[in-house]
Every structure is written in C-alpha cells, then in structure tokens.
Coordinates of C-alpha atoms in Angstrom, one line a residue:
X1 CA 12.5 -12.2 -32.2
X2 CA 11.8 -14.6 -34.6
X3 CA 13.3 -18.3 -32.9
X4 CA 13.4 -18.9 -28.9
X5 CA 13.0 -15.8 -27.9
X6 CA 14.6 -13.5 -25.6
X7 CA 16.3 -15.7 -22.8
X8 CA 17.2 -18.0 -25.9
X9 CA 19.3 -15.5 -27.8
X10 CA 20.7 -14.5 -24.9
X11 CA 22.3 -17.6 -23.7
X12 CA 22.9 -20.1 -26.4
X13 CA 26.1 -18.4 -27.5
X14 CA 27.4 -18.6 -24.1
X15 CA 26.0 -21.1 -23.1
X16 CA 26.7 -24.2 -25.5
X17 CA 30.6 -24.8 -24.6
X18 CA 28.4 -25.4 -20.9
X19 CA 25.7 -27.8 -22.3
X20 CA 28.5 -29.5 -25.0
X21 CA 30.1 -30.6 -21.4
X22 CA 26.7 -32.1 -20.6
X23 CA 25.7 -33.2 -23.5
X24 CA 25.2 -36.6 -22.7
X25 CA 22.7 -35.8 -20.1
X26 CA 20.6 -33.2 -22.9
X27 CA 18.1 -34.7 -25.1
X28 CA 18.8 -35.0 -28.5
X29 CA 16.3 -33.1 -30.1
X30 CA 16.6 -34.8 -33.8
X31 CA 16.7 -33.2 -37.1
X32 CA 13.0 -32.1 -37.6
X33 CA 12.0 -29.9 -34.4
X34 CA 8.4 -30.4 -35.9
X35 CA 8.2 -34.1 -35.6
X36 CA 9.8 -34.2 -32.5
X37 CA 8.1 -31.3 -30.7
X38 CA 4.7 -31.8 -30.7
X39 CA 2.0 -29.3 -29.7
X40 CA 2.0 -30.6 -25.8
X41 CA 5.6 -30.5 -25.4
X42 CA 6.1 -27.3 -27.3
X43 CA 3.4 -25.7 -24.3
X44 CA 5.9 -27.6 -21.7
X45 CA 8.5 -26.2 -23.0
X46 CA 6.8 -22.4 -23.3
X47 CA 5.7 -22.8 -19.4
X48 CA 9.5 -23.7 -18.3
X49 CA 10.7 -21.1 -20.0
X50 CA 8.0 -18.5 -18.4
X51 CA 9.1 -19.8 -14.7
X52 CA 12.6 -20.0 -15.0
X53 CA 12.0 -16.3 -16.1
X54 CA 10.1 -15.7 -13.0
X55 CA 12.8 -17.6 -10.9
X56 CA 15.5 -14.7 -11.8
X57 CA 13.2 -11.7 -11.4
X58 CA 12.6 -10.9 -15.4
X59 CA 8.5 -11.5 -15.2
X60 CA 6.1 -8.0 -14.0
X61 CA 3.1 -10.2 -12.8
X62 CA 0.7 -7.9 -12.1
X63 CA -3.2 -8.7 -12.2
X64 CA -4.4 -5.7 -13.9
X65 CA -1.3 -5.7 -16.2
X66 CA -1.6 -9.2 -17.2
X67 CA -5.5 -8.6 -18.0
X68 CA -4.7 -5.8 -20.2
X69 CA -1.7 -7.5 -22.2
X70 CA -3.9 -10.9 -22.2
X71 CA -7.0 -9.2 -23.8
X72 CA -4.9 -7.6 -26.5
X73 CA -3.4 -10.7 -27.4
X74 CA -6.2 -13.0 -27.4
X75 CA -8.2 -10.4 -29.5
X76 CA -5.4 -10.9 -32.1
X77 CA -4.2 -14.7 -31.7
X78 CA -8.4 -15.3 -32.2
X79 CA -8.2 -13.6 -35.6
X80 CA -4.5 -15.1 -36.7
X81 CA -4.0 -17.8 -39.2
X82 CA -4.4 -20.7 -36.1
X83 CA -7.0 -19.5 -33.9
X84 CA -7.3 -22.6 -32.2
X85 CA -3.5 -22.2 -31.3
X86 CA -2.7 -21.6 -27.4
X87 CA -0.9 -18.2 -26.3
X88 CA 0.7 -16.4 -23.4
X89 CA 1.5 -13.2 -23.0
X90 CA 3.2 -12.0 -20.8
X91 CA 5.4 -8.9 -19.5
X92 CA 8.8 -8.4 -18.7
X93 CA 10.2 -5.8 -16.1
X94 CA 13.0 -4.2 -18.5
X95 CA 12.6 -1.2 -20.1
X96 CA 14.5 -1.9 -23.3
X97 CA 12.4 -2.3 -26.2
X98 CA 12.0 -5.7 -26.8
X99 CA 9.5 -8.5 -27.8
X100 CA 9.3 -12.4 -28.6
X101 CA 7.9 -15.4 -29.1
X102 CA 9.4 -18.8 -28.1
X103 CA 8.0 -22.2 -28.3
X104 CA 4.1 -23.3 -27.2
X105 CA 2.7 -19.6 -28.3
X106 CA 4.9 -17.8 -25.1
X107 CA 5.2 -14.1 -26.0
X108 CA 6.8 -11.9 -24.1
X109 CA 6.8 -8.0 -23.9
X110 CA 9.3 -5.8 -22.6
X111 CA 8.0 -2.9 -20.5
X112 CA 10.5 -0.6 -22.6
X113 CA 8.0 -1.6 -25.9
X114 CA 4.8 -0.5 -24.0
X115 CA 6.6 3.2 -22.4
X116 CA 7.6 3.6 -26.0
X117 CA 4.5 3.5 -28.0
X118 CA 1.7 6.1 -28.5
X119 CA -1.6 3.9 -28.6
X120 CA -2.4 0.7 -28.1
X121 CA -2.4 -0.1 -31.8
X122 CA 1.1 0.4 -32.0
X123 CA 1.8 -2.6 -29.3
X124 CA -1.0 -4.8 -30.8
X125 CA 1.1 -4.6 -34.1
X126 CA 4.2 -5.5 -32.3
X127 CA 2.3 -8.7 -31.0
X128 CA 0.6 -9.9 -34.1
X129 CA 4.0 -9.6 -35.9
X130 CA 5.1 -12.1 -33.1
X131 CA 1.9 -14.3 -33.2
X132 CA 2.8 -14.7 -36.7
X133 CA 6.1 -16.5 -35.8
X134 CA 4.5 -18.9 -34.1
X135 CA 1.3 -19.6 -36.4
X136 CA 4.2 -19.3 -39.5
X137 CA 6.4 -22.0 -37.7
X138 CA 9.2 -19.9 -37.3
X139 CA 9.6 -20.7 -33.8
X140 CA 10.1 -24.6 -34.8
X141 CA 12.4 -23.5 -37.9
X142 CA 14.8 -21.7 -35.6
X143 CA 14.6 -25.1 -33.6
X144 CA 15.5 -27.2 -36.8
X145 CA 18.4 -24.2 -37.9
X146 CA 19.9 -24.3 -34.4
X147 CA 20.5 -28.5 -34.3
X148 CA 21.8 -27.9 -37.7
X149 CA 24.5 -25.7 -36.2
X150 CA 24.9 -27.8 -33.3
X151 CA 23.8 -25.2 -30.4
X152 CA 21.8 -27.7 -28.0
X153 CA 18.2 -26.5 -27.5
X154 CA 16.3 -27.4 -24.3
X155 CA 15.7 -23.9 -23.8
X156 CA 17.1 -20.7 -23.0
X157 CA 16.0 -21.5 -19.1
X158 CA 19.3 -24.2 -19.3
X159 CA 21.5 -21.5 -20.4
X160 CA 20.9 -19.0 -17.9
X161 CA 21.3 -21.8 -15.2
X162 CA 23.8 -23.6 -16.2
X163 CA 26.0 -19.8 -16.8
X164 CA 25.0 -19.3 -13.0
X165 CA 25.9 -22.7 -11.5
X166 CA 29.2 -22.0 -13.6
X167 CA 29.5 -18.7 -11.2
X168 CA 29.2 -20.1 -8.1
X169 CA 28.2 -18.3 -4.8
X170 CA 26.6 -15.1 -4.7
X171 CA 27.3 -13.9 -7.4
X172 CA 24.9 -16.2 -9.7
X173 CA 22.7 -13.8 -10.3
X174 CA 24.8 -11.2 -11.2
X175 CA 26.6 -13.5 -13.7
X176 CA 23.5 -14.6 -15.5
X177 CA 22.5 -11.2 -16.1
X178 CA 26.0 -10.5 -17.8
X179 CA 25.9 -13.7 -19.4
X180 CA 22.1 -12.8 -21.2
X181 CA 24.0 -9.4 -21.8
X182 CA 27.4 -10.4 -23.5
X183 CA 25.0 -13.6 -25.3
X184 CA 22.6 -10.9 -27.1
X185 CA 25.3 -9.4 -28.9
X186 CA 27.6 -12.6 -30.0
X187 CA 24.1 -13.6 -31.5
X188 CA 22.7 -11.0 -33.1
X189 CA 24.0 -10.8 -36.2
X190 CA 23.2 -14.6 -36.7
X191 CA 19.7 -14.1 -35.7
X192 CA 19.2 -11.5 -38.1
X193 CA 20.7 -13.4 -41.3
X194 CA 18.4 -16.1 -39.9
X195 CA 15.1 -14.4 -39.6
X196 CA 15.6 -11.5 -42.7
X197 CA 12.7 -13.5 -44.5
X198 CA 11.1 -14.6 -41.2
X199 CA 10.4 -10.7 -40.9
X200 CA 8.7 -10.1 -43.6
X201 CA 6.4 -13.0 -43.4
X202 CA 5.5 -11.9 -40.1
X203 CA 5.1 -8.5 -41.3
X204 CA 2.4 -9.5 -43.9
X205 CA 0.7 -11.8 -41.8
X206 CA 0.6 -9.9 -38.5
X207 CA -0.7 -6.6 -40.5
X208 CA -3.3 -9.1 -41.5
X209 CA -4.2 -10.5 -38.3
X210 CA -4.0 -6.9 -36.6
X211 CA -6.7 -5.5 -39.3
X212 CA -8.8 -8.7 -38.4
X213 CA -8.6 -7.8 -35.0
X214 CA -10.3 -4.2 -35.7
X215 CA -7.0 -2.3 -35.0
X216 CA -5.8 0.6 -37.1
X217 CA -3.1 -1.4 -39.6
X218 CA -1.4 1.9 -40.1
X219 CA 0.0 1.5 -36.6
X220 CA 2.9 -1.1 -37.6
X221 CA 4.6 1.5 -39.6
X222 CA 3.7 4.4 -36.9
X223 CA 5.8 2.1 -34.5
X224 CA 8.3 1.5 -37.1
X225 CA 9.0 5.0 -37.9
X226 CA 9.4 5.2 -33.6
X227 CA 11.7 3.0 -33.8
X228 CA 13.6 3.9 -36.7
X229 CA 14.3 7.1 -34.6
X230 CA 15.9 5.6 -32.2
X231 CA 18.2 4.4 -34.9
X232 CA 19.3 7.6 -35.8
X233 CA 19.3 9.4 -32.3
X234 CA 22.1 6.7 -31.3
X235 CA 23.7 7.3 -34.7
X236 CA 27.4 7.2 -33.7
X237 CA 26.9 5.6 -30.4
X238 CA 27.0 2.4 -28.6
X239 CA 25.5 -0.7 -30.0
X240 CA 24.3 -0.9 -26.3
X241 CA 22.2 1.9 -26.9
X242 CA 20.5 1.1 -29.6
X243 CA 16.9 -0.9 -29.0
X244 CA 16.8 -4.8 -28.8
X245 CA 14.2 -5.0 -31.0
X246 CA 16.0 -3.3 -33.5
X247 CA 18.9 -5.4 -33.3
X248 CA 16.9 -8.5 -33.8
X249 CA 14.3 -6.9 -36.2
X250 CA 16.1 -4.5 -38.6
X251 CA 14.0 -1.3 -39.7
X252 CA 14.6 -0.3 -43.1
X253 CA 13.2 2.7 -45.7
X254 CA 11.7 -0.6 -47.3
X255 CA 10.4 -2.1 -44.6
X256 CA 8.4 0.9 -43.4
X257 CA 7.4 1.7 -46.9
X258 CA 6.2 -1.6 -47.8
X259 CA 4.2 -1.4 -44.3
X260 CA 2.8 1.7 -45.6
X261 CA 1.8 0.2 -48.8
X262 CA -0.2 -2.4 -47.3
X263 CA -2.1 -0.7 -44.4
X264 CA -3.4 1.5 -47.5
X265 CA -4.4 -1.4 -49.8
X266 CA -5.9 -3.1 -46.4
X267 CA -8.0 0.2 -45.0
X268 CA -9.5 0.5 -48.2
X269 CA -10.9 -3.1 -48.6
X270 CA -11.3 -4.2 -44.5
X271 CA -13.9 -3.5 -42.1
X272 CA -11.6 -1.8 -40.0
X273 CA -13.5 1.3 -38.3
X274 CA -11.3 4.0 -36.6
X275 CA -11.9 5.4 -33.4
X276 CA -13.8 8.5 -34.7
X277 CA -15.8 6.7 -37.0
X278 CA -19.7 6.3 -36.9
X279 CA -21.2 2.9 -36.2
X280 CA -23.1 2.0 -39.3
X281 CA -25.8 0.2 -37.2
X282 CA -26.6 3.6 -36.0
X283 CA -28.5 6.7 -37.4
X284 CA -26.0 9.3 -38.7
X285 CA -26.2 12.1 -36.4
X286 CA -25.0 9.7 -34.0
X287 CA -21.7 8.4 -32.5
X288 CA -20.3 5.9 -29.9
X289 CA -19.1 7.9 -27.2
X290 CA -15.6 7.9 -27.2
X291 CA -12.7 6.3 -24.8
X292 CA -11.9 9.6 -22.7
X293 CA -8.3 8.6 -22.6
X294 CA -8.2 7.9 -26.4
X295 CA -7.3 4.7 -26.9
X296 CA -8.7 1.8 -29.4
X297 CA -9.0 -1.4 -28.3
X298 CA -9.4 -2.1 -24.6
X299 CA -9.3 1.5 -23.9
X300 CA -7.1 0.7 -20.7
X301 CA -4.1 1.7 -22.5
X302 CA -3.2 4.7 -20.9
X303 CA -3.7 3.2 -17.6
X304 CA -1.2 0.1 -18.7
X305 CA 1.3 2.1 -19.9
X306 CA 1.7 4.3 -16.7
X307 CA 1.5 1.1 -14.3
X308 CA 4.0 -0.1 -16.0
X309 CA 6.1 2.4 -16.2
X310 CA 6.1 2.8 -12.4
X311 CA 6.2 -1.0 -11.7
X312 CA 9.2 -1.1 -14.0
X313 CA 10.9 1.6 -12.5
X314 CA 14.2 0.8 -10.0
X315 CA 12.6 2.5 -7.4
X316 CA 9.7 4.4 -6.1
X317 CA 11.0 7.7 -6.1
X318 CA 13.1 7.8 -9.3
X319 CA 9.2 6.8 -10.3
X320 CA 8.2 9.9 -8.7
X321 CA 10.7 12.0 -10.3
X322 CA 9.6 10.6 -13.6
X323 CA 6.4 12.4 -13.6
X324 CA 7.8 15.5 -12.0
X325 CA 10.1 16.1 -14.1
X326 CA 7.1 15.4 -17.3
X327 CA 5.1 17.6 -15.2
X328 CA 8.4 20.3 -15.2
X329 CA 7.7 20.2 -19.1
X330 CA 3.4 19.9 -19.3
X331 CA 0.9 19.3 -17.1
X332 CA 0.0 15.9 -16.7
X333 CA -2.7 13.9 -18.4
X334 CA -5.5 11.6 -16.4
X335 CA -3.5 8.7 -17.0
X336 CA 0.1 10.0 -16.3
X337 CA -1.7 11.4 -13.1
X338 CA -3.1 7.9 -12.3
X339 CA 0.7 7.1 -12.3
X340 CA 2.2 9.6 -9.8
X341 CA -0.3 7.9 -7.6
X342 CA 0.9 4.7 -8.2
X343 CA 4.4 5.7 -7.7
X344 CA 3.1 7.5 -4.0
X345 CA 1.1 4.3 -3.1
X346 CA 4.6 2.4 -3.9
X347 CA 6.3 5.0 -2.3
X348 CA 4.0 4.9 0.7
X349 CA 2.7 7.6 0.5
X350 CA -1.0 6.9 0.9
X351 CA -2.2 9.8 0.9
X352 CA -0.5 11.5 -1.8
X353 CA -1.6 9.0 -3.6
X354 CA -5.7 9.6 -2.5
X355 CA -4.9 13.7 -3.3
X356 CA -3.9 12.3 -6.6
X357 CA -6.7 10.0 -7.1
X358 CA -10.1 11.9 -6.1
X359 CA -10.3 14.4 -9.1
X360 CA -9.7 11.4 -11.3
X361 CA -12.7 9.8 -9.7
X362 CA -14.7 12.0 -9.9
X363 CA -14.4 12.4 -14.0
X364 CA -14.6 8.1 -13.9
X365 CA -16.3 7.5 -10.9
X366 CA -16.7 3.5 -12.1
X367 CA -13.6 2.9 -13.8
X368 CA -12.5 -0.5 -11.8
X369 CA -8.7 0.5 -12.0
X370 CA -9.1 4.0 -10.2
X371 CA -11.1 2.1 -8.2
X372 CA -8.7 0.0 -7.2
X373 CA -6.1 2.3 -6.9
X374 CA -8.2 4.1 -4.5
X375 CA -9.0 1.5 -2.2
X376 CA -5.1 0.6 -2.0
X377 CA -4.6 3.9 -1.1
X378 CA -7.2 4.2 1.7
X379 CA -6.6 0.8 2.8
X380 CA -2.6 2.3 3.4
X381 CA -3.7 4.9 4.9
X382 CA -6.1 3.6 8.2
X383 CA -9.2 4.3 6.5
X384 CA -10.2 0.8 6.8
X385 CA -13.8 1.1 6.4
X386 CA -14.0 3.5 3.6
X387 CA -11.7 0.8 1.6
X388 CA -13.8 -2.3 2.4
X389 CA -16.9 -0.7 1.6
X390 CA -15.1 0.1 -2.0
X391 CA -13.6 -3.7 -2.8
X392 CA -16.7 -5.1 -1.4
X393 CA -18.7 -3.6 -4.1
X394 CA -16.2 -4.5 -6.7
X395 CA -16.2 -8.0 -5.3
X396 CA -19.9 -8.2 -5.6
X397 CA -20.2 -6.8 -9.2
X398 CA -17.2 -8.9 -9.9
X399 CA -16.6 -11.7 -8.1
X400 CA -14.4 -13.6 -10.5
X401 CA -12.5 -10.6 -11.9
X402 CA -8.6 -11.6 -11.1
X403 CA -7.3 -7.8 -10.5
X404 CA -10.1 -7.3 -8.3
X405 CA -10.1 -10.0 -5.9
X406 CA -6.1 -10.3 -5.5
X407 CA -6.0 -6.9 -4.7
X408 CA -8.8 -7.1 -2.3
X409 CA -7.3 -9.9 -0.9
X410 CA -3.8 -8.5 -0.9
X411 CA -4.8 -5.4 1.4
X412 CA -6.9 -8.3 3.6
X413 CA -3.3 -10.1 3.7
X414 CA -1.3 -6.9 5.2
X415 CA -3.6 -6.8 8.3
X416 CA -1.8 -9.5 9.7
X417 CA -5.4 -10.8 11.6
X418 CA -6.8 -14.3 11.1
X419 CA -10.4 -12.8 10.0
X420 CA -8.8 -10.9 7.3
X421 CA -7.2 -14.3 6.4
X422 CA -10.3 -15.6 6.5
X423 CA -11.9 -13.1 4.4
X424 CA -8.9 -13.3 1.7
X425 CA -9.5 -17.5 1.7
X426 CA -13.3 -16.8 1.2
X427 CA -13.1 -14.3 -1.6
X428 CA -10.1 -16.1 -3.2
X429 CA -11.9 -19.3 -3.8
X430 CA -13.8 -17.5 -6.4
X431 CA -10.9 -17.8 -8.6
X432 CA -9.3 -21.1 -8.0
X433 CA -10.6 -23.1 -10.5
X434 CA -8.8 -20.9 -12.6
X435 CA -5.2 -20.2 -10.7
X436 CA -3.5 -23.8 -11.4
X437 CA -0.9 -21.5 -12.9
X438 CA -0.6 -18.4 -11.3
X439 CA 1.9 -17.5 -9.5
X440 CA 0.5 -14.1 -7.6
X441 CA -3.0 -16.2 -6.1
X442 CA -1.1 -19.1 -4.7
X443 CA 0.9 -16.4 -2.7
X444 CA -1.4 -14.4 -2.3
X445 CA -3.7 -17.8 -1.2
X446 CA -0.6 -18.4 0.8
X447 CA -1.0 -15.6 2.9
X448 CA -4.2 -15.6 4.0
X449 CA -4.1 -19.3 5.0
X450 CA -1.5 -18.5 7.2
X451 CA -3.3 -15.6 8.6
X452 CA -6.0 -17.5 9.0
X453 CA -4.8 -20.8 10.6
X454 CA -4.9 -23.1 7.9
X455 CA -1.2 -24.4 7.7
X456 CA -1.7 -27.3 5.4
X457 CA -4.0 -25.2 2.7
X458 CA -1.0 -22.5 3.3
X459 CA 2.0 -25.5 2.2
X460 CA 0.3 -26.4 -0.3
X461 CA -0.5 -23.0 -2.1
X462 CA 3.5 -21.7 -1.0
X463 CA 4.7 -25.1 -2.8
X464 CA 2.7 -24.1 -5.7
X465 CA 4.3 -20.9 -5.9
X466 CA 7.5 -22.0 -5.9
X467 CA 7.3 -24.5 -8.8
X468 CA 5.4 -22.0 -10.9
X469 CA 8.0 -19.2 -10.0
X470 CA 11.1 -21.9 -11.2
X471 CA 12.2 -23.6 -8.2
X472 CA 9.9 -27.2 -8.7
X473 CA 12.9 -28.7 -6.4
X474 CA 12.1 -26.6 -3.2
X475 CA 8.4 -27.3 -3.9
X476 CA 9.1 -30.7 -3.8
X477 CA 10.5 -30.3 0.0
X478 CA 7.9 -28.1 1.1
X479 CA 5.4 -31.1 -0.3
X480 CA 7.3 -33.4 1.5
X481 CA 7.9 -31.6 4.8
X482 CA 4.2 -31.2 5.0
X483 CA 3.8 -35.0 4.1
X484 CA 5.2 -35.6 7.6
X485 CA 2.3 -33.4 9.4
X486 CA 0.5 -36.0 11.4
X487 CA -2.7 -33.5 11.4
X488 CA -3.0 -34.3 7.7
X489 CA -6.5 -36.2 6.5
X490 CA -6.9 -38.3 4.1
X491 CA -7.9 -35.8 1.2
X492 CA -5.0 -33.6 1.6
X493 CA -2.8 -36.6 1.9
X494 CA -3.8 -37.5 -1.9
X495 CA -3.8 -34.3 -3.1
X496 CA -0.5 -34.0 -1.5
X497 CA 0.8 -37.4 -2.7
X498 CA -0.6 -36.2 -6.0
X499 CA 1.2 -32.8 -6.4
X500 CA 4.2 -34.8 -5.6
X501 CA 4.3 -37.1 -8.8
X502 CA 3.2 -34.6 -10.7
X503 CA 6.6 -32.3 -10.2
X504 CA 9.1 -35.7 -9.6
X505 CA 9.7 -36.3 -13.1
X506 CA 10.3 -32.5 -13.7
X507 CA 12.7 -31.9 -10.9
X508 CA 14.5 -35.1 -11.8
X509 CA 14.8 -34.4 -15.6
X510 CA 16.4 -30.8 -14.4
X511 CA 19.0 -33.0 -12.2
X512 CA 19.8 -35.1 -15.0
X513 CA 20.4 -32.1 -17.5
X514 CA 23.0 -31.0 -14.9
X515 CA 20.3 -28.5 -13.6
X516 CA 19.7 -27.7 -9.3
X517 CA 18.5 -24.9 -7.5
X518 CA 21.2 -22.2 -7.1
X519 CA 20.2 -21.7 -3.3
X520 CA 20.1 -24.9 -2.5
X521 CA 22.9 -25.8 -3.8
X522 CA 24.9 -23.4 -1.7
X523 CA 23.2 -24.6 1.1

C-alpha cells in the first residue's frame, strides 16, 4: 500500500464520522504533512502504529521470524535511494496477501505474502517496492492527499480504537476486526486512483534497489505473474476472495511486462550474480557451495516460510493437517518437514516433533534453527539435560543472538524453579542493551524475574511489555503500583520515576484524542 498502510486503509473510511465528533481534541495536521511531520515524529508515529497492532493480536513476533524478515529488509533499505533512512519490518499473523508501508519506514508483511511466494527474491521484491514508498515520499503525500479530503490522520491505531470504544463491552474486538474489514473495501478504489502513479514509481525504484541488493530482479514479475493468478482463479467470485494486495496494487499485462522489460535491461548491465553462478574471485572449475534448501539471500527462506505458516495457522492441528494433506500429494521437503515439527512441538507433541527433527539434523547438524527446534522439543519432552547441553553451546557460540537466547530462556521460564529464573535473568542480560523495544524479552525478562525472586526487575520488565504491546495506560499503573513498594532503593526509584515521565505525556495525549484502554474501561 502506498499511504498509511494497512490498519490505515482499513479504518479511516469508518472511522472519520468517529474522529469528526472529536475533532477538537485531534491535532490538526496542516496542509503540508512534510513540514509538519518531521523525521522524529514520523518514527513516533510508525512505533504507535506497530503497538496498537500488537495490542489487538495482528503482530507474529517471533525471534527467528523477525531476524529473517529484518535481514531481508535491511539488505535492501541499505541499498535504496536513502540508506541512511530508519526501517521496521515487521510481520503480520494473517494469511491474506498483503504488504505496506506507513509513516517512520514501518513495513509490514502479511504471512499470506511469505506462504505465497516461491523464493525469497520474490518477497524481497515485494519489500523494496514498499521501501520505495517511503524513500519516494509517498507515505507523506498520502498524508497531504488525505487532509485535502478532510479524513483526520493520527493514525490508523485511532481508528480501530475509537470503532471499538464505539462497540462497547465484549464485543470490541470483534467490532474492530469488522470495522478493518468493511473499511478496506469502502477505500479501495480511492486508494487505487490515488496511488496508480505511486506504483509505478515504486516499481522502477524497488526493481532498482532489489538488483542493488544482489537479488535476482526477475523476481518482481515472477511474483506478479503469482499474483495475477489469483486474479483469474477468483474470476467471477467474491471481491473477498481476491488478494489485498491486489486490490490495493493492481496487476496488469503492462505492468508485468514493463517489469519484464526492465529486469532484462538491468541483468544485463548489474552485478547481479545468480545462485548458480561462479564467483569471479575464484578459479573456474570452482563454485560456492550452494544453499541446500535453495534459496538466495539469507538462505533461511525455506525455514521462514514454514514457521510461519504454522505460527499463522488457527490452530495446531489444522497446522498438522496442512502438511498431511501436502504430504497426501508429495513427500515433503527438509523445510516443510522442519514444519510438521513445528506444528507437533505447538501441538505438544514433543516427541513427534524430535522423530521429525533428527534426520534433518543429521543432513545440517549446525544449522542454529534445527537446533533450536530440537532443543524445544527435548526440553518438552523431560530430556532436560540433553536440551541444556544443546542451548548452552548455542549460547556460548552466540551469546547475543536474539532467537537463541529468548528461546533458551523461554524453555528456562516453563520450569517454574527460581534457578532457572535465575539462569534466564543471567543469559538475558546479554541482550538488553538492545531490547528497549521488544516486546517478547521484556516478557520473557518478566518471567524469569518472577521465577527468580526479583519482583521489582519483574514490574518493571511486565510494565515495559505492556506499553510496547499498546496499552502505555496499564503500564503506567503497574509503574505506579510498584512506586508504592517500600523495598524499593534509590536506583530503581529513578529509573522508575523515569519510565514514568517518559509514558505520561503519551497516555495523556491518547486521553485527550478520546482514546483509553478498552479493558479498563470496562472495568
């Protein structure tokens, strides 16, 4: 999407009659986005967005995820038009294919877009087309076209929770999702007369910056051919059916064509190398070995897609019965084995999961995300020492490698005993100059401070949580409610005193927008 993204097309339609009641409490974002949204507040605004995502359930955080869609991104946004420019990625649970980018570099990436590509090209494409909205201003245009119209933009975070407060009781939720549902489609059209020459800017320049990167730039019209068979496979159908992304990002004969046209003109004149392609550095009877699960790039890909199609799935077993039925049609590859033994691990079913896992191993005997898996799996299953022995040695080989340690520490966490607490805190503290805002350490911090008696580290880190997962009001009351501890020394006291000021102004802003915490509110 080409302007505010997903949660922004979604609600403005629905929700401006809201904000226009509240307008006197919205800021009055002017008539140039650009001058008014500067760089810091554009990030702030990004960063809301992201939580209030979180807060209803959208966001797939998962450390080895993350890592994956993070070094795909940052490969490309370092070789777009404004490297020095500051990006997100992140991923989104639903499994219609969908992507965007909103304001302060945020892009998100619905699971649906990963489970339908081939390679890791193909989704690389997909993001340089949306780091190009950013870099190309688009994002701040949309801002500018929108005041034009009238439609209030704080975000699409006010939208959603201004359509649920409008709902009332339990069914909040519910009504947000409808209301991000019925918004899409009164806005589509708009978006697309909007953003026609949007697209093909961000064509040009994200084929550009994806060729820069050292990815194949034949990839964008592979996945544009994909897509355009979705297209005609829901030929006759329900708009419903037919792919976000398409709505918002029209595939044409042209389009594909003029894709075509340029991955020629560029493979010819770049220093793109593919896959199978000798290294010029060395002699020529020799070649790089290549990624066993053929993939370019990161050569995780395989493993990504499969986590998140089982991560994404509604459950478990319809996970389960995803693979049996692919297995029904072909036996299954190393990676889409690697994902029945995620989905038997969710499932818990441990040891499924380890009768999965060992012939893997034993083809990739140091691949860190079988590893992982592994030790999960034993760790589930009683085998207590054979799983320490196995994080331990990732943990020393990698002591500041984010997938490695939360996991680690998440297993320590389901022990329930204060010296696995202990353990967790120890190992965790590798990472913390680096968590400030991530979500799935300060629980997972959380935990093992409780574990291991350390109530006020435990506040602090379950506070944090909460105001990066959207709800900065109840991390102001468990901030408070530990102010009161008389057990508290001086430097925790400051920190704590600190933490407070810092969230204030955000939780107070969000009151004076006509904005509270659904659950509290009830309460």
């Amino acid at each position: 999407m080409a302007t505010l993204g997903l949660a922004a097309l979604a609600t403005l339609a629905l929700a401006a009659p809201l904000m226009a009641q509240n307008k006197s409490r919205l800021p009055d974002i002017g008539s140039s986005a650009g001058q008014v949204l500067g760089p810091a507040q554009q990030a702030e605004y990004g960063a809301m967005t992201l939580s209030q995502l979180r807060h209803y359930g959208y966001v797939l955080d998962d450390p080895l995820v993350e890592e994956w869609l993070q070094s795909v991104g940052h490969r490309l946004a370092a070789n777009s038009d404004k490297p020095r420019q500051s990006f997100t990625f992140f991923m989104l649970k639903d499994r219609q294919i969908n992507a965007f980018a909103t304001l302060g570099g945020y892009v998100g990436t619905n699971a649906g877009l990963v489970l339908a590509a081939t390679r890791e090209d193909q989704v690389a494409s997909v993001l340089g087309h949306e780091i190009a909205h950013v870099t190309q201003d688009h994002v701040l245009r949309g801002v500018e076209r929108a005041q034009r119209d009238s439609v209030p933009i704080l975000l699409a975070m006010l939208g959603a929770i201004l359509v649920a407060q409008q709902a009332g009781g339990n069914s909040s939720d519910d009504a947000s999702m409808a209301a991000l549902s019925a918004g899409q489609a009164l806005m589509y059209q708009r978006q697309i007369d909007y953003t026609r020459d949007n697209e093909a800017e961000a064509d040009r320049v994200g084929m550009q910056t994806l060729s820069r990167s050292g990815y194949d730039p034949k990839a964008m019209a592979e996945f544009f051919t994909t897509l355009q068979g979705w297209v005609r496979a829901n030929q006759g159908g329900s708009r419903e059916r037919t792919p976000d992304y398409l709505q918002t990002h029209p595939i044409t004969v042209t389009r594909i064509s003029e894709a075509k046209e340029r991955a020629a003109t560029m493979k010819s004149s770049s220093s793109f190398v593919a896959p199978s392609a000798s290294n010029p550095m060395l002699p020529g009877n020799l070649k790089l070995p290549q990624n066993s699960l053929g993939a370019a790039g990161t050569g995780q890909f395989g493993w990504a897609k499969e986590r998140v199609r089982v991560l994404s799935a509604n459950t478990p077993a319809e996970a389960i019965r995803e693979y049996e039925q692919m297995r029904n049609k072909a036996p299954l590859d190393d990676a889409q084995q690697y994902g029945l033994a995620l989905a038997r691990l969710q499932a818990g079913q441990p040891s499924g999961a380890i009768t999965e896992l060992a012939p893997l191993l034993e083809k990739r005997p140091g691949d860190t995300w079988l590893q992982l898996a592994m030790g999960e799996a034993e760790a589930r299953a009683g085998k207590k020492a054979e799983a320490d022995a196995r994080f331990q040695k990732l943990v020393d080989r990698m002591p500041r490698n984010r997938p490695v340690v939360l996991t680690y520490a998440q297993m320590l966490g389901e022990r329930g005993d204060a010296a696995s607490g202990k353990k967790a805190q120890g190992i965790l503290r590798n990472l913390a100059s680096m968590a400030g805002d991530d979500p799935v350490y300060q629980e997972t911090f959380a935990r093992a401070s409780d574990l291991a008696g350390d109530p006020i580290r435990a506040g602090e880190a379950h506070a944090e949580a909460e105001y990066l997962n959207g709800r900065p009001e109840r991390a102001l009351i468990q901030l408070e409610n530990l102010k009161k501890r008389s057990d508290l020394d001086y430097y925790a006291r400051a920190r704590i005193d600190a933490r407070i000021a810092q969230i204030t102004p955000t939780v107070l802003e969000l009151h004076r927008q006509g904005v509270k915490d659904e659950t509290l509110n009830r309460n």
